[in-house]
Amino acid sequence: MPFTWYALGDCHPSSQSHPVQIIIFSKYGFTVTEQTYQRQASDDEIDLVELFQSLWAQKWLMILVTLLFAVAAASYAFLSKPVYEVSATVLPPSLSDIAGFNLGRTGENNGGLEPFLIDDVYAVFTRNLQSDRSLRKFFKEFYLTSLDDTQRLGSQYNIYREFKDKFSVKAVDKNQPERYSIVIEHYNPELASAWAKQYIDQVAERSLDEMLLNADRELAVRARNIQQQIKSERDSAKARREDRTVQLQEALTVADTIGFVNPPVVNTELSAFMDGSLMYMRGSKALRAELEVLLARTSDDPFIPVLRDLEAKYQLFAGVSPEPSNVAVFRQDGDIEVPDQPIKPKKALIVALGIVLGGMLGVFIALIRVMLINRSTMNTLKKTY
């Protein structure tokens, strides 16, 4: 029961006819009333009016606590350094941006290399954009140099963690996974804007170098393969010429031995045998003339059917190299602007929260104070009666 009562007088508490003086104690205070012992069901409910009156008596305490919290929140909101956010968005390059990478890449169906696709080029850029290596390089070259000696005294690991909390690279939208945003938070909006541009430029330079190296390396490998093929064709032609020379020399020896100078009239069937063991039948005069020509030959290139095609392919692969100024690995969506409004602290929200929390704490303290006062009063009355 929330109420404790004491009857004063000689009447039995169950009597319905004699009024007695009753002291009713509640946790909000006590009252002295003269009434019968008939109790109503509402006696078990908390007297909200009495509670409100008790709290109203503590109004200055609640106001004081609320003001203290409001002043503390306002001090934090207006005295803390404002933080600005700079955002830069990047997109895949266009077809014209990557055309320079595809010089000499005519497709495997034409005996060349497969051309680079937009996704191939952009994948290199986004991988470097999100890599920890790029972030650490930027941290050492730009972020650390912006700190004073006092700020650099702490653990570099902790400094790097703080830096990563201010720096993020993320996809802008799940429906557009190719759009990436670089977000930097800092007290200095101009410095944050410069950092965003420097980071993108650093990643773009690294990605461009990687793409150029890949393109040049593949072209060089294909050029070396064709060069080796040309060398093999020339070696084969030289070997065939030397074999032909030996055959002619042997046939000439036979023709000279039998005194066969000029060949007879040759029909179609017989001409087929003159390149084999019957080559001597061509006559020593013809054999000697061909042998002298072969021995005087300085190059077999005109007699290699595929040589000119191979040389053209070699010039295609060895004579081209993408120009860095004519290619790009990304596109930037808009300019990187310097923000003029901080993202935090949110002053109005902080002050409002301070007032709400202060008011709640003030009511809580007032309730505790009322409870302690009433308990002390109840103990005093118990001793008195």
PDB file of N, CA and C in Angstrom, residues 127-202:
ATOM      1  N   ARG A 127      40.883   0.486 -58.259  1.00  0.00           N
ATOM      2  CA  ARG A 127      41.677  -0.356 -57.356  1.00  0.00           C
ATOM      3  C   ARG A 127      42.734   0.478 -56.640  1.00  0.00           C
ATOM      4  N   ASN A 128      43.393   1.343 -57.369  1.00  0.00           N
ATOM      5  CA  ASN A 128      44.386   2.220 -56.740  1.00  0.00           C
ATOM      6  C   ASN A 128      43.725   3.274 -55.861  1.00  0.00           C
ATOM      7  N   LEU A 129      42.518   3.698 -56.235  1.00  0.00           N
ATOM      8  CA  LEU A 129      41.802   4.707 -55.448  1.00  0.00           C
ATOM      9  C   LEU A 129      41.491   4.196 -54.051  1.00  0.00           C
ATOM     10  N   GLN A 130      41.202   2.900 -53.934  1.00  0.00           N
ATOM     11  CA  GLN A 130      40.811   2.323 -52.650  1.00  0.00           C
ATOM     12  C   GLN A 130      41.944   1.579 -51.950  1.00  0.00           C
ATOM     13  N   SER A 131      43.109   1.531 -52.555  1.00  0.00           N
ATOM     14  CA  SER A 131      44.196   0.742 -51.977  1.00  0.00           C
ATOM     15  C   SER A 131      44.809   1.443 -50.765  1.00  0.00           C
ATOM     16  N   ASP A 132      45.233   0.651 -49.815  1.00  0.00           N
ATOM     17  CA  ASP A 132      45.878   1.191 -48.618  1.00  0.00           C
ATOM     18  C   ASP A 132      47.235   1.790 -48.965  1.00  0.00           C
ATOM     19  N   ARG A 133      47.852   1.274 -50.008  1.00  0.00           N
ATOM     20  CA  ARG A 133      49.148   1.808 -50.432  1.00  0.00           C
ATOM     21  C   ARG A 133      49.021   3.266 -50.867  1.00  0.00           C
ATOM     22  N   SER A 134      47.993   3.571 -51.650  1.00  0.00           N
ATOM     23  CA  SER A 134      47.779   4.958 -52.085  1.00  0.00           C
ATOM     24  C   SER A 134      47.486   5.859 -50.896  1.00  0.00           C
ATOM     25  N   LEU A 135      46.681   5.350 -49.965  1.00  0.00           N
ATOM     26  CA  LEU A 135      46.309   6.157 -48.802  1.00  0.00           C
ATOM     27  C   LEU A 135      47.522   6.434 -47.918  1.00  0.00           C
ATOM     28  N   ARG A 136      48.361   5.434 -47.722  1.00  0.00           N
ATOM     29  CA  ARG A 136      49.555   5.629 -46.889  1.00  0.00           C
ATOM     30  C   ARG A 136      50.551   6.579 -47.555  1.00  0.00           C
ATOM     31  N   LYS A 137      50.671   6.487 -48.856  1.00  0.00           N
ATOM     32  CA  LYS A 137      51.565   7.406 -49.562  1.00  0.00           C
ATOM     33  C   LYS A 137      51.082   8.843 -49.404  1.00  0.00           C
ATOM     34  N   PHE A 138      49.776   9.052 -49.550  1.00  0.00           N
ATOM     35  CA  PHE A 138      49.223  10.391 -49.369  1.00  0.00           C
ATOM     36  C   PHE A 138      49.392  10.852 -47.928  1.00  0.00           C
ATOM     37  N   PHE A 139      49.209   9.945 -46.991  1.00  0.00           N
ATOM     38  CA  PHE A 139      49.363  10.264 -45.569  1.00  0.00           C
ATOM     39  C   PHE A 139      50.777  10.774 -45.278  1.00  0.00           C
ATOM     40  N   LYS A 140      51.780  10.116 -45.834  1.00  0.00           N
ATOM     41  CA  LYS A 140      53.169  10.499 -45.566  1.00  0.00           C
ATOM     42  C   LYS A 140      53.568  11.773 -46.305  1.00  0.00           C
ATOM     43  N   GLU A 141      53.095  11.915 -47.542  1.00  0.00           N
ATOM     44  CA  GLU A 141      53.551  13.037 -48.367  1.00  0.00           C
ATOM     45  C   GLU A 141      52.785  14.330 -48.106  1.00  0.00           C
ATOM     46  N   PHE A 142      51.530  14.224 -47.675  1.00  0.00           N
ATOM     47  CA  PHE A 142      50.710  15.426 -47.545  1.00  0.00           C
ATOM     48  C   PHE A 142      50.190  15.653 -46.122  1.00  0.00           C
ATOM     49  N   TYR A 143      49.609  14.607 -45.523  1.00  0.00           N
ATOM     50  CA  TYR A 143      48.968  14.810 -44.221  1.00  0.00           C
ATOM     51  C   TYR A 143      49.992  15.063 -43.122  1.00  0.00           C
ATOM     52  N   LEU A 144      51.016  14.221 -43.042  1.00  0.00           N
ATOM     53  CA  LEU A 144      52.018  14.393 -41.975  1.00  0.00           C
ATOM     54  C   LEU A 144      52.730  15.730 -42.084  1.00  0.00           C
ATOM     55  N   THR A 145      52.991  16.157 -43.296  1.00  0.00           N
ATOM     56  CA  THR A 145      53.701  17.427 -43.476  1.00  0.00           C
ATOM     57  C   THR A 145      52.852  18.627 -43.069  1.00  0.00           C
ATOM     58  N   SER A 146      51.523  18.440 -42.981  1.00  0.00           N
ATOM     59  CA  SER A 146      50.653  19.550 -42.578  1.00  0.00           C
ATOM     60  C   SER A 146      50.556  19.689 -41.058  1.00  0.00           C
ATOM     61  N   LEU A 147      51.056  18.702 -40.301  1.00  0.00           N
ATOM     62  CA  LEU A 147      50.991  18.743 -38.841  1.00  0.00           C
ATOM     63  C   LEU A 147      52.214  19.449 -38.277  1.00  0.00           C
ATOM     64  N   ASP A 148      52.025  20.092 -37.136  1.00  0.00           N
ATOM     65  CA  ASP A 148      53.174  20.712 -36.480  1.00  0.00           C
ATOM     66  C   ASP A 148      53.919  19.661 -35.654  1.00  0.00           C
ATOM     67  N   ASP A 149      55.036  20.069 -35.078  1.00  0.00           N
ATOM     68  CA  ASP A 149      55.885  19.120 -34.342  1.00  0.00           C
ATOM     69  C   ASP A 149      55.148  18.503 -33.158  1.00  0.00           C
ATOM     70  N   THR A 150      54.314  19.284 -32.497  1.00  0.00           N
ATOM     71  CA  THR A 150      53.576  18.754 -31.340  1.00  0.00           C
ATOM     72  C   THR A 150      52.597  17.668 -31.758  1.00  0.00           C
ATOM     73  N   GLN A 151      51.914  17.874 -32.865  1.00  0.00           N
ATOM     74  CA  GLN A 151      50.932  16.892 -33.333  1.00  0.00           C
ATOM     75  C   GLN A 151      51.589  15.616 -33.831  1.00  0.00           C
ATOM     76  N   ARG A 152      52.856  15.704 -34.236  1.00  0.00           N
ATOM     77  CA  ARG A 152      53.551  14.514 -34.738  1.00  0.00           C
ATOM     78  C   ARG A 152      54.264  13.738 -33.644  1.00  0.00           C
ATOM     79  N   LEU A 153      54.144  14.177 -32.395  1.00  0.00           N
ATOM     80  CA  LEU A 153      54.851  13.504 -31.306  1.00  0.00           C
ATOM     81  C   LEU A 153      54.238  12.150 -30.965  1.00  0.00           C
ATOM     82  N   GLY A 154      52.956  11.980 -31.202  1.00  0.00           N
ATOM     83  CA  GLY A 154      52.283  10.742 -30.828  1.00  0.00           C
ATOM     84  C   GLY A 154      52.647   9.584 -31.737  1.00  0.00           C
ATOM     85  N   SER A 155      52.028   8.461 -31.463  1.00  0.00           N
ATOM     86  CA  SER A 155      52.244   7.258 -32.265  1.00  0.00           C
ATOM     87  C   SER A 155      51.755   7.491 -33.689  1.00  0.00           C
ATOM     88  N   GLN A 156      52.587   7.128 -34.662  1.00  0.00           N
ATOM     89  CA  GLN A 156      52.195   7.309 -36.055  1.00  0.00           C
ATOM     90  C   GLN A 156      51.001   6.423 -36.409  1.00  0.00           C
ATOM     91  N   TYR A 157      50.884   5.297 -35.722  1.00  0.00           N
ATOM     92  CA  TYR A 157      49.728   4.423 -35.948  1.00  0.00           C
ATOM     93  C   TYR A 157      48.437   5.141 -35.557  1.00  0.00           C
ATOM     94  N   ASN A 158      48.452   5.799 -34.400  1.00  0.00           N
ATOM     95  CA  ASN A 158      47.261   6.528 -33.953  1.00  0.00           C
ATOM     96  C   ASN A 158      46.969   7.721 -34.858  1.00  0.00           C
ATOM     97  N   ILE A 159      48.027   8.378 -35.311  1.00  0.00           N
ATOM     98  CA  ILE A 159      47.838   9.509 -36.228  1.00  0.00           C
ATOM     99  C   ILE A 159      47.209   9.026 -37.528  1.00  0.00           C
ATOM    100  N   TYR A 160      47.666   7.869 -37.995  1.00  0.00           N
ATOM    101  CA  TYR A 160      47.108   7.310 -39.235  1.00  0.00           C
ATOM    102  C   TYR A 160      45.641   6.921 -39.054  1.00  0.00           C
ATOM    103  N   ARG A 161      45.308   6.383 -37.879  1.00  0.00           N
ATOM    104  CA  ARG A 161      43.915   6.034 -37.606  1.00  0.00           C
ATOM    105  C   ARG A 161      43.035   7.286 -37.604  1.00  0.00           C
ATOM    106  N   GLU A 162      43.528   8.355 -37.000  1.00  0.00           N
ATOM    107  CA  GLU A 162      42.773   9.612 -37.004  1.00  0.00           C
ATOM    108  C   GLU A 162      42.597  10.129 -38.433  1.00  0.00           C
ATOM    109  N   PHE A 163      43.652   9.987 -39.223  1.00  0.00           N
ATOM    110  CA  PHE A 163      43.580  10.426 -40.620  1.00  0.00           C
ATOM    111  C   PHE A 163      42.527   9.624 -41.393  1.00  0.00           C
ATOM    112  N   LYS A 164      42.487   8.306 -41.184  1.00  0.00           N
ATOM    113  CA  LYS A 164      41.523   7.466 -41.896  1.00  0.00           C
ATOM    114  C   LYS A 164      40.089   7.779 -41.481  1.00  0.00           C
ATOM    115  N   ASP A 165      39.915   8.236 -40.231  1.00  0.00           N
ATOM    116  CA  ASP A 165      38.576   8.620 -39.791  1.00  0.00           C
ATOM    117  C   ASP A 165      38.077   9.861 -40.532  1.00  0.00           C
ATOM    118  N   LYS A 166      39.005  10.687 -40.998  1.00  0.00           N
ATOM    119  CA  LYS A 166      38.640  11.910 -41.710  1.00  0.00           C
ATOM    120  C   LYS A 166      38.589  11.708 -43.221  1.00  0.00           C
ATOM    121  N   PHE A 167      39.025  10.566 -43.692  1.00  0.00           N
ATOM    122  CA  PHE A 167      39.203  10.328 -45.127  1.00  0.00           C
ATOM    123  C   PHE A 167      38.464   9.049 -45.513  1.00  0.00           C
ATOM    124  N   SER A 168      37.649   9.106 -46.545  1.00  0.00           N
ATOM    125  CA  SER A 168      36.918   7.913 -46.968  1.00  0.00           C
ATOM    126  C   SER A 168      36.726   7.915 -48.478  1.00  0.00           C
ATOM    127  N   VAL A 169      36.741   6.705 -49.045  1.00  0.00           N
ATOM    128  CA  VAL A 169      36.452   6.493 -50.463  1.00  0.00           C
ATOM    129  C   VAL A 169      35.351   5.445 -50.533  1.00  0.00           C
ATOM    130  N   LYS A 170      34.261   5.776 -51.168  1.00  0.00           N
ATOM    131  CA  LYS A 170      33.123   4.852 -51.178  1.00  0.00           C
ATOM    132  C   LYS A 170      32.297   5.049 -52.444  1.00  0.00           C
ATOM    133  N   ALA A 171      31.544   4.001 -52.782  1.00  0.00           N
ATOM    134  CA  ALA A 171      30.620   4.086 -53.907  1.00  0.00           C
ATOM    135  C   ALA A 171      29.464   5.010 -53.532  1.00  0.00           C
ATOM    136  N   VAL A 172      29.083   5.857 -54.464  1.00  0.00           N
ATOM    137  CA  VAL A 172      28.042   6.842 -54.177  1.00  0.00           C
ATOM    138  C   VAL A 172      26.680   6.185 -54.053  1.00  0.00           C
ATOM    139  N   ASP A 173      26.391   5.248 -54.952  1.00  0.00           N
ATOM    140  CA  ASP A 173      25.053   4.658 -55.001  1.00  0.00           C
ATOM    141  C   ASP A 173      25.166   3.218 -55.471  1.00  0.00           C
ATOM    142  N   LYS A 174      24.385   2.326 -54.853  1.00  0.00           N
ATOM    143  CA  LYS A 174      24.389   0.922 -55.274  1.00  0.00           C
ATOM    144  C   LYS A 174      23.887   0.766 -56.700  1.00  0.00           C
ATOM    145  N   ASN A 175      23.012   1.660 -57.127  1.00  0.00           N
ATOM    146  CA  ASN A 175      22.500   1.596 -58.492  1.00  0.00           C
ATOM    147  C   ASN A 175      23.504   2.123 -59.507  1.00  0.00           C
ATOM    148  N   GLN A 176      24.507   2.841 -59.043  1.00  0.00           N
ATOM    149  CA  GLN A 176      25.574   3.343 -59.913  1.00  0.00           C
ATOM    150  C   GLN A 176      26.923   3.003 -59.277  1.00  0.00           C
ATOM    151  N   PRO A 177      27.305   1.731 -59.307  1.00  0.00           N
ATOM    152  CA  PRO A 177      28.534   1.312 -58.615  1.00  0.00           C
ATOM    153  C   PRO A 177      29.804   1.885 -59.216  1.00  0.00           C
ATOM    154  N   GLU A 178      29.706   2.445 -60.432  1.00  0.00           N
ATOM    155  CA  GLU A 178      30.911   2.998 -61.048  1.00  0.00           C
ATOM    156  C   GLU A 178      31.234   4.400 -60.524  1.00  0.00           C
ATOM    157  N   ARG A 179      30.324   5.027 -59.812  1.00  0.00           N
ATOM    158  CA  ARG A 179      30.549   6.365 -59.256  1.00  0.00           C
ATOM    159  C   ARG A 179      31.174   6.243 -57.868  1.00  0.00           C
ATOM    160  N   TYR A 180      32.338   6.849 -57.699  1.00  0.00           N
ATOM    161  CA  TYR A 180      33.022   6.824 -56.408  1.00  0.00           C
ATOM    162  C   TYR A 180      33.179   8.249 -55.897  1.00  0.00           C
ATOM    163  N   SER A 181      33.098   8.365 -54.579  1.00  0.00           N
ATOM    164  CA  SER A 181      33.201   9.677 -53.935  1.00  0.00           C
ATOM    165  C   SER A 181      34.354   9.669 -52.946  1.00  0.00           C
ATOM    166  N   ILE A 182      35.192  10.682 -53.018  1.00  0.00           N
ATOM    167  CA  ILE A 182      36.282  10.880 -52.057  1.00  0.00           C
ATOM    168  C   ILE A 182      35.826  11.968 -51.092  1.00  0.00           C
ATOM    169  N   VAL A 183      35.712  11.623 -49.820  1.00  0.00           N
ATOM    170  CA  VAL A 183      35.185  12.550 -48.808  1.00  0.00           C
ATOM    171  C   VAL A 183      36.269  12.821 -47.774  1.00  0.00           C
ATOM    172  N   ILE A 184      36.543  14.099 -47.515  1.00  0.00           N
ATOM    173  CA  ILE A 184      37.555  14.515 -46.542  1.00  0.00           C
ATOM    174  C   ILE A 184      36.918  15.503 -45.576  1.00  0.00           C
ATOM    175  N   GLU A 185      37.121  15.258 -44.284  1.00  0.00           N
ATOM    176  CA  GLU A 185      36.645  16.166 -43.238  1.00  0.00           C
ATOM    177  C   GLU A 185      37.845  16.837 -42.573  1.00  0.00           C
ATOM    178  N   HIS A 186      37.755  18.157 -42.426  1.00  0.00           N
ATOM    179  CA  HIS A 186      38.869  18.882 -41.806  1.00  0.00           C
ATOM    180  C   HIS A 186      38.383  20.236 -41.324  1.00  0.00           C
ATOM    181  N   TYR A 187      39.168  20.805 -40.389  1.00  0.00           N
ATOM    182  CA  TYR A 187      38.833  22.126 -39.864  1.00  0.00           C
ATOM    183  C   TYR A 187      39.076  23.227 -40.896  1.00  0.00           C
ATOM    184  N   ASN A 188      40.005  22.971 -41.830  1.00  0.00           N
ATOM    185  CA  ASN A 188      40.361  23.962 -42.844  1.00  0.00           C
ATOM    186  C   ASN A 188      39.737  23.557 -44.176  1.00  0.00           C
ATOM    187  N   PRO A 189      38.705  24.240 -44.651  1.00  0.00           N
ATOM    188  CA  PRO A 189      38.039  23.815 -45.891  1.00  0.00           C
ATOM    189  C   PRO A 189      38.933  23.946 -47.121  1.00  0.00           C
ATOM    190  N   GLU A 190      39.784  24.986 -47.168  1.00  0.00           N
ATOM    191  CA  GLU A 190      40.683  25.145 -48.313  1.00  0.00           C
ATOM    192  C   GLU A 190      41.686  24.001 -48.385  1.00  0.00           C
ATOM    193  N   LEU A 191      42.227  23.618 -47.224  1.00  0.00           N
ATOM    194  CA  LEU A 191      43.191  22.520 -47.195  1.00  0.00           C
ATOM    195  C   LEU A 191      42.524  21.199 -47.575  1.00  0.00           C
ATOM    196  N   ALA A 192      41.317  20.962 -47.088  1.00  0.00           N
ATOM    197  CA  ALA A 192      40.598  19.729 -47.427  1.00  0.00           C
ATOM    198  C   ALA A 192      40.315  19.653 -48.923  1.00  0.00           C
ATOM    199  N   SER A 193      39.954  20.782 -49.523  1.00  0.00           N
ATOM    200  CA  SER A 193      39.697  20.815 -50.961  1.00  0.00           C
ATOM    201  C   SER A 193      40.973  20.524 -51.749  1.00  0.00           C
ATOM    202  N   ALA A 194      42.080  21.103 -51.302  1.00  0.00           N
ATOM    203  CA  ALA A 194      43.358  20.843 -51.974  1.00  0.00           C
ATOM    204  C   ALA A 194      43.764  19.384 -51.830  1.00  0.00           C
ATOM    205  N   TRP A 195      43.531  18.808 -50.665  1.00  0.00           N
ATOM    206  CA  TRP A 195      43.870  17.395 -50.441  1.00  0.00           C
ATOM    207  C   TRP A 195      43.075  16.481 -51.370  1.00  0.00           C
ATOM    208  N   ALA A 196      41.801  16.760 -51.536  1.00  0.00           N
ATOM    209  CA  ALA A 196      40.971  15.921 -52.411  1.00  0.00           C
ATOM    210  C   ALA A 196      41.521  15.917 -53.834  1.00  0.00           C
ATOM    211  N   LYS A 197      41.898  17.095 -54.323  1.00  0.00           N
ATOM    212  CA  LYS A 197      42.459  17.182 -55.678  1.00  0.00           C
ATOM    213  C   LYS A 197      43.810  16.478 -55.748  1.00  0.00           C
ATOM    214  N   GLN A 198      44.648  16.671 -54.733  1.00  0.00           N
ATOM    215  CA  GLN A 198      45.967  16.044 -54.737  1.00  0.00           C
ATOM    216  C   GLN A 198      45.864  14.523 -54.681  1.00  0.00           C
ATOM    217  N   TYR A 199      44.918  14.015 -53.904  1.00  0.00           N
ATOM    218  CA  TYR A 199      44.781  12.556 -53.815  1.00  0.00           C
ATOM    219  C   TYR A 199      44.325  11.972 -55.152  1.00  0.00           C
ATOM    220  N   ILE A 200      43.348  12.606 -55.779  1.00  0.00           N
ATOM    221  CA  ILE A 200      42.872  12.118 -57.079  1.00  0.00           C
ATOM    222  C   ILE A 200      43.991  12.189 -58.111  1.00  0.00           C
ATOM    223  N   ASP A 201      44.737  13.293 -58.126  1.00  0.00           N
ATOM    224  CA  ASP A 201      45.846  13.426 -59.075  1.00  0.00           C
ATOM    225  C   ASP A 201      46.908  12.362 -58.827  1.00  0.00           C
ATOM    226  N   GLN A 202      47.194  12.086 -57.563  1.00  0.00           N
ATOM    227  CA  GLN A 202      48.201  11.073 -57.236  1.00  0.00           C
ATOM    228  C   GLN A 202      47.761   9.690 -57.718  1.00  0.00           C
TER     229      GLN A 202
END
